[in-house]
Tab-separated table of C-alpha atoms in Angstrom:
chain	number	residue	atom	x	y	z
C	1	GLY	CA	7.091	5.715	15.844
C	2	ILE	CA	6.043	4.932	19.353
C	3	ASN	CA	2.395	5.337	20.329
C	4	PRO	CA	0.886	5.143	23.809
C	5	ASP	CA	-1.467	2.318	24.738
C	6	LEU	CA	-3.869	4.871	26.173
C	7	ALA	CA	-3.866	8.676	26.280
C	8	PHE	CA	-6.243	11.246	27.735
C	9	ILE	CA	-6.697	14.779	26.478
C	10	ILE	CA	-8.530	17.207	28.760
C	11	ASP	CA	-10.671	19.254	26.381
C	12	ILE	CA	-10.717	22.842	27.603
C	13	SER	CA	-11.597	25.780	25.387
C	14	ALA	CA	-8.803	28.128	24.401
C	15	GLU	CA	-10.577	31.003	26.151
C	16	LYS	CA	-10.963	29.087	29.413
C	17	GLY	CA	-7.400	27.808	29.288
C	18	LEU	CA	-5.996	31.294	28.783
C	19	SER	CA	-8.144	32.653	31.613
C	20	LYS	CA	-6.397	30.201	33.942
C	21	GLU	CA	-2.914	31.525	33.167
C	22	LEU	CA	-1.249	32.509	36.426
C	23	GLN	CA	1.470	34.494	34.716
C	24	SER	CA	1.792	35.628	31.148
C	25	ASP	CA	4.421	33.809	29.189
C	26	ARG	CA	5.367	33.501	25.551
C	27	PHE	CA	2.525	31.035	24.903
C	28	ALA	CA	-0.140	33.279	26.407
C	29	ALA	CA	1.206	36.135	24.293
C	30	LYS	CA	0.486	34.209	21.088
C	31	GLY	CA	-3.185	35.164	21.344
C	32	ILE	CA	-6.526	33.425	21.155
C	33	ALA	CA	-6.340	32.412	17.471
C	34	TYR	CA	-3.149	30.448	18.120
C	35	HIS	CA	-4.657	28.700	21.140
C	36	MET	CA	-7.844	27.839	19.262
C	37	LYS	CA	-5.704	26.214	16.567
C	38	VAL	CA	-3.761	24.220	19.184
C	39	ASN	CA	-7.045	23.152	20.808
C	40	GLN	CA	-8.358	21.949	17.456
C	41	GLY	CA	-5.095	20.103	16.888
C	42	PHE	CA	-5.582	18.119	20.083
C	43	ARG	CA	-9.172	17.328	19.109
C	44	ASP	CA	-7.928	16.128	15.722
C	45	ILE	CA	-5.402	13.865	17.460
C	46	ALA	CA	-8.204	12.373	19.565
C	47	LEU	CA	-10.256	11.678	16.420
C	48	ARG	CA	-7.340	10.284	14.459
C	49	TYR	CA	-6.227	7.981	17.266
C	50	ASN	CA	-9.660	7.208	18.682
C	51	ASN	CA	-8.743	3.620	19.509
C	52	ASN	CA	-6.268	4.752	22.175
C	53	THR	CA	-7.043	8.424	22.874
C	54	VAL	CA	-9.896	9.693	25.003
C	55	LEU	CA	-11.113	13.283	24.873
C	56	VAL	CA	-12.260	14.187	28.387
C	57	PRO	CA	-14.410	17.320	28.678
C	58	TYR	CA	-13.144	19.937	31.086
C	59	ILE	CA	-15.610	20.556	33.919
C	60	GLU	CA	-15.041	23.800	35.837
C	61	ASN	CA	-14.235	23.193	39.527
C	62	GLN	CA	-14.987	19.468	39.212
C	63	ILE	CA	-11.588	17.794	39.444
C	64	GLU	CA	-13.057	14.774	41.256
C	65	GLU	CA	-15.673	14.274	38.513
C	66	THR	CA	-12.946	14.465	35.863
C	67	HIS	CA	-10.844	11.996	37.840
C	68	GLU	CA	-13.773	9.589	38.095
C	69	ARG	CA	-14.457	9.778	34.359
C	70	ILE	CA	-10.859	8.930	33.587
C	71	ARG	CA	-10.745	6.167	36.204
C	72	ASP	CA	-14.007	4.651	34.928
C	73	PHE	CA	-12.688	4.612	31.384
C	74	VAL	CA	-9.442	2.948	32.482
C	75	LYS	CA	-11.397	0.315	34.420
C	76	LEU	CA	-13.601	-0.344	31.401
C	77	ARG	CA	-10.656	-0.462	29.026
C	78	LEU	CA	-8.679	-2.818	31.233
C	79	GLU	CA	-11.777	-4.771	32.248
C	80	LEU	CA	-11.014	-4.238	35.923
C	81	LYS	CA	-13.511	-5.097	38.621
C	82	ILE	CA	-12.488	-2.491	41.195
């Protein structure tokens, strides 16, 4: 298969993610247990592919901080001097 060179997963709890739903859809209707399982699945992916996957913690109302964390990791990974 094809794997990415680098992937980021924003780690947000199932409860917080569902609370951000703007409109209910078929995924929101699946309930919290389903979303907790999906969340754990993404965490498992990050552990399994830890050489190219970064789990970035979700920080409420801190999009710039999240952006900086991702940017800093990319710079470190690519050994950039920006």
